[in-house]
XYZ file of C-alpha atoms in Angstrom:
451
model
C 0.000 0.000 0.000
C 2.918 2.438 0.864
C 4.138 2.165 -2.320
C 1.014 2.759 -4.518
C 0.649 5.171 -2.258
C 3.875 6.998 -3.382
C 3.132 6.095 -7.304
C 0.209 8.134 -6.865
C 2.162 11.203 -5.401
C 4.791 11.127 -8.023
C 1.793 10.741 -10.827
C 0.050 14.463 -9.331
C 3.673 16.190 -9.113
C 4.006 15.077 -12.941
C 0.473 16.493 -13.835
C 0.727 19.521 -12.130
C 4.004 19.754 -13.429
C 2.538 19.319 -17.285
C -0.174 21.556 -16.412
C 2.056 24.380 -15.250
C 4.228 24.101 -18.531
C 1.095 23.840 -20.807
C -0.538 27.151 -18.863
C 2.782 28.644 -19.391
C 2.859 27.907 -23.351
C -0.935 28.354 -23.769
C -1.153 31.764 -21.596
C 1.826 33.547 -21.397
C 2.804 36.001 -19.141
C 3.011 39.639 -20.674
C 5.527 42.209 -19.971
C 5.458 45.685 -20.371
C 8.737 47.881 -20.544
C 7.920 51.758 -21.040
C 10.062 54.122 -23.260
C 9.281 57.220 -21.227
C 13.358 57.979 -21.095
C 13.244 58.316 -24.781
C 10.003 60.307 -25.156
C 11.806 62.736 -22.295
C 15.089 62.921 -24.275
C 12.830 63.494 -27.550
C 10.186 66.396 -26.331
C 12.983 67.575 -24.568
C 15.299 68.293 -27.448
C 12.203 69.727 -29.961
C 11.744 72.098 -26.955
C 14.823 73.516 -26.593
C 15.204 74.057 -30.234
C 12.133 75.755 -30.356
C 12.682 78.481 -27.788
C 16.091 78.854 -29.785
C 14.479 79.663 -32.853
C 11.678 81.681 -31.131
C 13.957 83.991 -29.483
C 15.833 84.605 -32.957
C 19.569 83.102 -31.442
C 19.380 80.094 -33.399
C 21.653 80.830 -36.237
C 24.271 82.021 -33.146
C 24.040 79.232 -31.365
C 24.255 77.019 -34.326
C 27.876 78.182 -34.823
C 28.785 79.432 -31.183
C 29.475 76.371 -29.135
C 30.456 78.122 -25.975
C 27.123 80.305 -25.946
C 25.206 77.055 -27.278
C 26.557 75.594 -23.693
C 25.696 78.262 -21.401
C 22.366 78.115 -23.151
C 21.786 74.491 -22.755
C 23.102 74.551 -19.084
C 20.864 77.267 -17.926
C 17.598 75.248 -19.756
C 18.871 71.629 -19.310
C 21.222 71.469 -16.641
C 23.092 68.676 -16.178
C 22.986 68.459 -12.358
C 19.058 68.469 -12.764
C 18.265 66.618 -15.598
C 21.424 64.162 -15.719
C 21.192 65.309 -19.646
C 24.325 65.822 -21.224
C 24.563 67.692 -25.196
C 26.331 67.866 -28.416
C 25.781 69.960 -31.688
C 26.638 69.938 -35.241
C 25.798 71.806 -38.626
C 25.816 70.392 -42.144
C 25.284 72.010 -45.424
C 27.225 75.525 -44.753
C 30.778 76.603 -43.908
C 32.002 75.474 -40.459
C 32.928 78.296 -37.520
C 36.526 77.024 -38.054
C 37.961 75.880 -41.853
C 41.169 74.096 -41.707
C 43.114 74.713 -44.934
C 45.708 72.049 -46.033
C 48.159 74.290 -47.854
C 51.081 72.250 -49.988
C 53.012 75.662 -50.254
C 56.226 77.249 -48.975
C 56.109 79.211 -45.458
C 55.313 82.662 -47.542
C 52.739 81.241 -48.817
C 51.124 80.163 -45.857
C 51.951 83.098 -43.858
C 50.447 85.312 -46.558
C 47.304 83.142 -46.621
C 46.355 83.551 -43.134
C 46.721 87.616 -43.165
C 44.663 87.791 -46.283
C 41.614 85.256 -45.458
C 42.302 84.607 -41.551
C 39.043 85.624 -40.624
C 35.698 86.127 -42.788
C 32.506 87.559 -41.312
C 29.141 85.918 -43.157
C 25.437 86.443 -42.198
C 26.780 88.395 -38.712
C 28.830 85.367 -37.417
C 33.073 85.076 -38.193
C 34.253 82.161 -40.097
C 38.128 81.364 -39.613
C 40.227 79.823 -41.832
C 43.071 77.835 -40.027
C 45.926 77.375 -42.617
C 48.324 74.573 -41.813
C 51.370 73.284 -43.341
C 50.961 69.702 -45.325
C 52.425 67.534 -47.964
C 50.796 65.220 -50.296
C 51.642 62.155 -48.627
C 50.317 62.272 -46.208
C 47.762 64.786 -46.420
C 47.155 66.467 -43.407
C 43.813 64.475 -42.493
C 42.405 66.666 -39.907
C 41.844 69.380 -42.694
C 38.371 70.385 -44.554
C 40.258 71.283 -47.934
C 43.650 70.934 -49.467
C 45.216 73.976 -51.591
C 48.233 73.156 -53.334
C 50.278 76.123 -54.595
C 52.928 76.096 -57.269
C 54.449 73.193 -59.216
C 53.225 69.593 -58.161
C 53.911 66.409 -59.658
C 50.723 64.783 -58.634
C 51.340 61.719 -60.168
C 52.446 59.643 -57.384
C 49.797 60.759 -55.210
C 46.803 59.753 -57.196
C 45.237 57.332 -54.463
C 45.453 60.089 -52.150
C 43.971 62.521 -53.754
C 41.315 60.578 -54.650
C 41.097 59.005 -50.911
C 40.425 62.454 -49.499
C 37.763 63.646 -52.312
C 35.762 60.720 -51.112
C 35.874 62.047 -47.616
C 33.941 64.843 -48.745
C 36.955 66.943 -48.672
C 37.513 69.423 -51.633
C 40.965 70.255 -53.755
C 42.125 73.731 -54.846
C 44.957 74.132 -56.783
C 47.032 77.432 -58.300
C 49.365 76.970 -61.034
C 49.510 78.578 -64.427
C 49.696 75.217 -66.702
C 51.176 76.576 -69.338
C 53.713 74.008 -70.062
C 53.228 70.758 -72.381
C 54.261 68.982 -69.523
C 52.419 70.881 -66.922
C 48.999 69.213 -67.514
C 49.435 64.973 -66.423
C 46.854 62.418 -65.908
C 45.934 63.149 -62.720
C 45.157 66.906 -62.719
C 42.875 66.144 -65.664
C 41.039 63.316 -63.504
C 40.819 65.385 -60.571
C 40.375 68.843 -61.467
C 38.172 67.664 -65.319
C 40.776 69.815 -67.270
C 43.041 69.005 -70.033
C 44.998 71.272 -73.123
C 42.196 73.070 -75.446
C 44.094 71.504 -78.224
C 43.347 67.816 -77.590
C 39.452 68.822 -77.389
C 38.865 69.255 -80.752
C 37.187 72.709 -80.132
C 36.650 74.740 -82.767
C 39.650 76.739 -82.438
C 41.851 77.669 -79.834
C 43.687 80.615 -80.679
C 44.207 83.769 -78.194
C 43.500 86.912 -80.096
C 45.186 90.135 -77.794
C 44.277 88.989 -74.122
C 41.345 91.430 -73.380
C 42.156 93.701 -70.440
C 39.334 92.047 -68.320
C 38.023 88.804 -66.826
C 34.849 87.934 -66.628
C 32.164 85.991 -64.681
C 30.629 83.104 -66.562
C 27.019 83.608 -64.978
C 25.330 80.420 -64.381
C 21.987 79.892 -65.706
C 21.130 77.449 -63.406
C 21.606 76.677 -59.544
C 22.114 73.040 -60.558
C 25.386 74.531 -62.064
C 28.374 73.530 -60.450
C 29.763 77.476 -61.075
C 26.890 78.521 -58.460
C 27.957 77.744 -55.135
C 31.540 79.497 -55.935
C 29.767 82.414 -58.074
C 27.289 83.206 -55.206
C 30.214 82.854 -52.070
C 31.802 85.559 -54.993
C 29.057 88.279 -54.623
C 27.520 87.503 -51.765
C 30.660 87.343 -48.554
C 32.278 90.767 -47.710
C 35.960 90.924 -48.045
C 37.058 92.095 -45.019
C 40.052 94.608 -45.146
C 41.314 95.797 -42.251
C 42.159 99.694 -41.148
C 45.141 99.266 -38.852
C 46.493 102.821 -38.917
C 45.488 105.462 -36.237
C 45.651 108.698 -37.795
C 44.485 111.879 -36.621
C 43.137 113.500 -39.615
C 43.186 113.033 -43.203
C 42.225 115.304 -46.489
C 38.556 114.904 -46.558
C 38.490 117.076 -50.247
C 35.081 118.781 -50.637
C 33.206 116.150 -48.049
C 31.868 116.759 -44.912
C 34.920 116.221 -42.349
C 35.059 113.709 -39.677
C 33.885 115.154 -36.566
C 35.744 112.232 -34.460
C 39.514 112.133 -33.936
C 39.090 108.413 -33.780
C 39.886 107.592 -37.328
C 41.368 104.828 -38.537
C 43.374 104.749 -41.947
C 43.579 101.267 -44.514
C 44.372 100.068 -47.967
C 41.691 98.176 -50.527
C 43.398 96.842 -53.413
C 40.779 95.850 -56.199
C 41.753 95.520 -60.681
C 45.679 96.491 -59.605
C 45.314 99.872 -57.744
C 45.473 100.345 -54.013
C 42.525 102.781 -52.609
C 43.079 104.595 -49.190
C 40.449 104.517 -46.877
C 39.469 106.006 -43.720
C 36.976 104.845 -41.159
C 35.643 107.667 -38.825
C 34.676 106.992 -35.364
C 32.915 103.735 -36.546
C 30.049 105.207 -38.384
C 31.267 106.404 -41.725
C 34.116 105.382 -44.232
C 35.752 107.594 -46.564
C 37.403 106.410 -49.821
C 40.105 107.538 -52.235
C 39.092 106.584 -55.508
C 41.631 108.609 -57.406
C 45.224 107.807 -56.303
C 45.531 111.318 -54.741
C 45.307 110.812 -50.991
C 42.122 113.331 -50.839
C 38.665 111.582 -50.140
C 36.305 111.386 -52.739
C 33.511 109.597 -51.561
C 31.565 109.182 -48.071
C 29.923 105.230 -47.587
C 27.700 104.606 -44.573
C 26.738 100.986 -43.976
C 24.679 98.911 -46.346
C 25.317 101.590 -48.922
C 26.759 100.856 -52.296
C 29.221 102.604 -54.168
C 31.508 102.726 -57.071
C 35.007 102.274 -57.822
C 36.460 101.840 -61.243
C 33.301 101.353 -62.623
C 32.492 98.477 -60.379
C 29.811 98.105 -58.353
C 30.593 97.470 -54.276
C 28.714 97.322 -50.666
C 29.738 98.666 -47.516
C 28.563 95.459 -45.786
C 29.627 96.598 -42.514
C 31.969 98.512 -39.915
C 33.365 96.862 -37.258
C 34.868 99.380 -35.236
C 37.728 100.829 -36.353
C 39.308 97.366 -37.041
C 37.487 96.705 -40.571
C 35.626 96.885 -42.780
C 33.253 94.286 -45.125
C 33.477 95.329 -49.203
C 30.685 92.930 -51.224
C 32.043 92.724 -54.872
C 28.678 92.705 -56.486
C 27.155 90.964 -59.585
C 28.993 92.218 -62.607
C 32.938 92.331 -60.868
C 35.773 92.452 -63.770
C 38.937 91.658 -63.237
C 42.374 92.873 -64.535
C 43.285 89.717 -66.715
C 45.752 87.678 -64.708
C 45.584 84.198 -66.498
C 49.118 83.671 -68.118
C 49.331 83.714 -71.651
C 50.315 80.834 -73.026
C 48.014 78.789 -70.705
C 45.093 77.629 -72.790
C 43.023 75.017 -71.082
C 39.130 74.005 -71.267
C 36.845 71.610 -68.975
C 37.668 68.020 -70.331
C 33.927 67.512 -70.842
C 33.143 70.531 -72.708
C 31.048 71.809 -70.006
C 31.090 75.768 -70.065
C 29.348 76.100 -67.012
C 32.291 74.449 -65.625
C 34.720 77.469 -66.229
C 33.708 79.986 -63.321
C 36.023 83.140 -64.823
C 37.323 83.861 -68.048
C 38.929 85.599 -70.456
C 37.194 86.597 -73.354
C 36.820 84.024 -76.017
C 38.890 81.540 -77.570
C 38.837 83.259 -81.598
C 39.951 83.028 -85.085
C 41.004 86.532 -86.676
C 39.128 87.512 -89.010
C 36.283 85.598 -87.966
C 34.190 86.178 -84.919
C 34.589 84.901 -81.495
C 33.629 81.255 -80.648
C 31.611 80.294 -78.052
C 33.928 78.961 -76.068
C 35.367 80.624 -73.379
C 38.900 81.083 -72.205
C 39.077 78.909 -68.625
C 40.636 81.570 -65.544
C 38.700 79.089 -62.551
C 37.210 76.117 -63.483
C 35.654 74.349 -61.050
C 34.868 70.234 -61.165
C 32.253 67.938 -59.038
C 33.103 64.731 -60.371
C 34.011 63.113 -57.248
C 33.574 65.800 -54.280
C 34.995 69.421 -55.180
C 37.844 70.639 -56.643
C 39.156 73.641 -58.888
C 41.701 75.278 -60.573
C 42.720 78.362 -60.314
C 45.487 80.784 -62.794
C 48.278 81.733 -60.485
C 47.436 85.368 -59.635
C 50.527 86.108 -57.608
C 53.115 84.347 -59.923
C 55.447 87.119 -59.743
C 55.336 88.301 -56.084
C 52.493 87.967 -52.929
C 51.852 91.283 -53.277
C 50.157 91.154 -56.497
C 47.182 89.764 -55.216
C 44.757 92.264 -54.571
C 41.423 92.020 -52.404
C 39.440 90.743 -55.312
C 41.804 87.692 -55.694
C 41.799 87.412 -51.963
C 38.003 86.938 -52.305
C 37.896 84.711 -55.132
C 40.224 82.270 -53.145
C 38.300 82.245 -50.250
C 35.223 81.422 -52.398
C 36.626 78.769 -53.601
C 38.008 77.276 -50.548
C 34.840 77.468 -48.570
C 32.979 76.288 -51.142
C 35.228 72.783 -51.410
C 35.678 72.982 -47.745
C 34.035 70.164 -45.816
C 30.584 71.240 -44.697
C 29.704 68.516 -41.506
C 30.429 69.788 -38.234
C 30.190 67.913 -35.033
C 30.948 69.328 -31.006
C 32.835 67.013 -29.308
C 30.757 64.119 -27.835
C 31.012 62.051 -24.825
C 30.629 58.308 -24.031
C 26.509 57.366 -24.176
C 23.838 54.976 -23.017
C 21.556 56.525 -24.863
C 21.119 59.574 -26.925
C 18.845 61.187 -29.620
C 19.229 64.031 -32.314
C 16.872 66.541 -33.360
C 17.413 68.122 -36.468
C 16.265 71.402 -37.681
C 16.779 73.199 -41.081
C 17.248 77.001 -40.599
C 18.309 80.012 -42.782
C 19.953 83.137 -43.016
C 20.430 85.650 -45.199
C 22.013 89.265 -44.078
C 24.380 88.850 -46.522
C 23.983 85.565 -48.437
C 20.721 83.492 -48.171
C 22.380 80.180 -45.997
C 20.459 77.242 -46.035
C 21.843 74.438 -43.268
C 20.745 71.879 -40.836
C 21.586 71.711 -37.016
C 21.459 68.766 -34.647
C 20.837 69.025 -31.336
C 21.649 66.083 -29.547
C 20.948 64.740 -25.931
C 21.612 61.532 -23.882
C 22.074 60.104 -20.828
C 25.690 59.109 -19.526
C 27.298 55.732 -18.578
């Protein structure tokens, strides 16, 4: 009996045992795990970039990381909300450009005084020009200028490596050897000799005193970006004399004694200026040392028959020049350099000069390449050496078009530094600005919880 007894015991414990597993399979248990960390981290971020762009500071705090910080920290402190942040931009020029520049130590030197520091839609831009060869290329850069005679033949898979980074190329050199123009600058930069085109003729006619602007037709263009950056960011030239008075001619004199005196050097002539008190600037448009004209911000005015902008004044430091739509320049392409965009693509050639022509017969229709500019793989361009016999022929204008092109082949994805995360999200917003240029750009917000 004791041992049925025990049968019968061991036969329950298996069918409650089956029972539990079959409840288990046939009902299971549900669990519920809420996301309300993530929805926090979400309607948190939308927030904050909301009341950025209400109170009109989010193009500043796009590009200002220090004031982005003290915002952030006063509206989602860390020691409250455990919430730590990072930014970035894409689309536009970074707050800080880092220029690759395969050039000798003038070069470089002479680079950072002209461009060092740009002012665009109210906020600064600086251009950080560092020393590099071509292998390797100096990777923490956003574009690479070489300047002068390369041999880029050996380098090839470089240059090629840091196009596909979304890194642009900008070279200066005249070209106007046989053996200037190899296989590489014709991959890179979509160049090659007019005479193995088969255009219709590629004779040079009397250079023509001017170059010109190939206006694009289209934004789709790849001339655009460059032609835009052209006419649309102020040169800034700065006024680092203190003078006491100057010959104000027949205007109204400066009723400050805080005056400040500087050179703009536009089509090979060097005009005198004079900023008074921060308000006004005076110009000498004649070569005589007597002012001629009085500009007040956002005014335009004329010299040598081209059309400018006072974009702005600040302080006594410098001034902002806009060279607007229509800007000739003195002819600087050399002239036995005779080049044309490899695929025939006019809107490829950014500045030339005049027409390539046939005496008697009219001009052709195909232009005579100063810049031409090539998107075949990222961004790169090519530009006629406008200081080929010393630094100091480059005048404001060429200081301008250089910049143009750099920040226009520059790397355009910025990111803050980030920290270590256990979770994180981004919101992204799309914003403009246009004070001086119309600036279309993304920013991401980001913000996460620590390890």
């Amino acid at each position: 009996m004791k041992n049925k007894a025990f049968v019968v015991i061991l036969e329950m414990i298996t069918v409650i045992a089956a029972l539990l597993v079959a409840f288990g399979i046939l009902f299971p248990g549900f669990f519920y795990q809420n996301r309300w960390e993530q929805a926090f981290i979400i309607l948190k971020g939308r927030d904050v970039v909301t009341t950025m762009d209400r109170l009109g500071a989010l193009y500043q705090y796009s590009f200002n990381e220090s004031a982005l910080m003290d915002f952030l920290n006063k509206t989602v402190p860390t020691k409250l909300t455990n919430l730590i942040h990072w930014s970035g931009t894409s689309g536009t020029f970074k707050p800080l450009v880092t220029v690759a520049c395969v050039c000798t130590e003038a070069q470089k030197n002479a680079l950072i005084s002209w461009i060092g520091r740009l002012r665009l839609n109210g906020r600064y831009i600086d251009i950080d020009v560092v020393s590099s060869g071509l292998n390797p290329i100096y990777s923490a850069s956003d574009v690479l200028l070489i300047w002068g005679d390369q041999d880029l033949t050996p380098y090839k898979t470089n240059l090629q490596d840091y196009l596909r980074a979304g890194k642009g190329i900008v070279e200066i050199m005249d070209l106007n050897g046989l053996g200037d123009l190899g296989d590489v600058q014709k991959s890179i930069f979509g160049i090659d000799k007019c005479s193995a085109l088969s255009l219709p003729t590629c004779n040079i006619v009397g250079p023509p005193p001017e170059d010109i602007f190939v206006k694009p037709d289209l934004a789709k263009r790849t001339t655009y970006p460059t032609y835009k950056n052209f006419h649309h960011i102020p040169m800034s030239v700065l006024a680092p004399n203190e003078v006491a008075s100057f010959n104000n001619g027949a205007l109204a004199a400066c009723a400050s004694t805080n005056i400040n005196q500087g050179i703009f050097t536009m089509r090979g002539t060097s005009n005198t200026f004079w900023i008074c008190n921060g308000n006004s600037v005076y110009f000498d448009t004649t070569g005589d040392n007597v002012a001629d004209i009085l500009v007040l911000p956002n005014n335009q005015f004329t010299i040598d028959g081209q059309q400018l902008l006072l974009s702005f004044i600040d302080g006594n430091v410098r001034i902002g020049i806009t060279l607007l739509d229509g800007y000739k320049f003195k002819n600087f392409i050399h002239s036995d350099t005779k080049l044309y965009p490899i695929d025939k693509d006019v809107f490829k050639i950014l500045l030339s000069d005049g027409n390539y022509t046939t005496s008697p017969n009219p001009p052709s229709e195909n232009p005579i390449p100063v810049v031409i500019v090539n998107g075949t793989i990222s961004r790169a361009a090519w530009i006629s050496n406008f200081a080929r016999t010393s630094l100091s022929d480059a005048g404001d204008d060429h200081k301008l078009l250089l910049a143009s092109l750099l920040l226009w082949a520059s790397d355009k994805k910025h990111i803050s530094t980030l920290s270590d995360l256990r979770s994180g999200y981004l919101t992204s917003y799309v914003n403009i600005a246009n004070q001086n240029m119309y600036e279309v750009y993304k920013f991401d917000l980001g913000l996460g919880f620590p390890f």
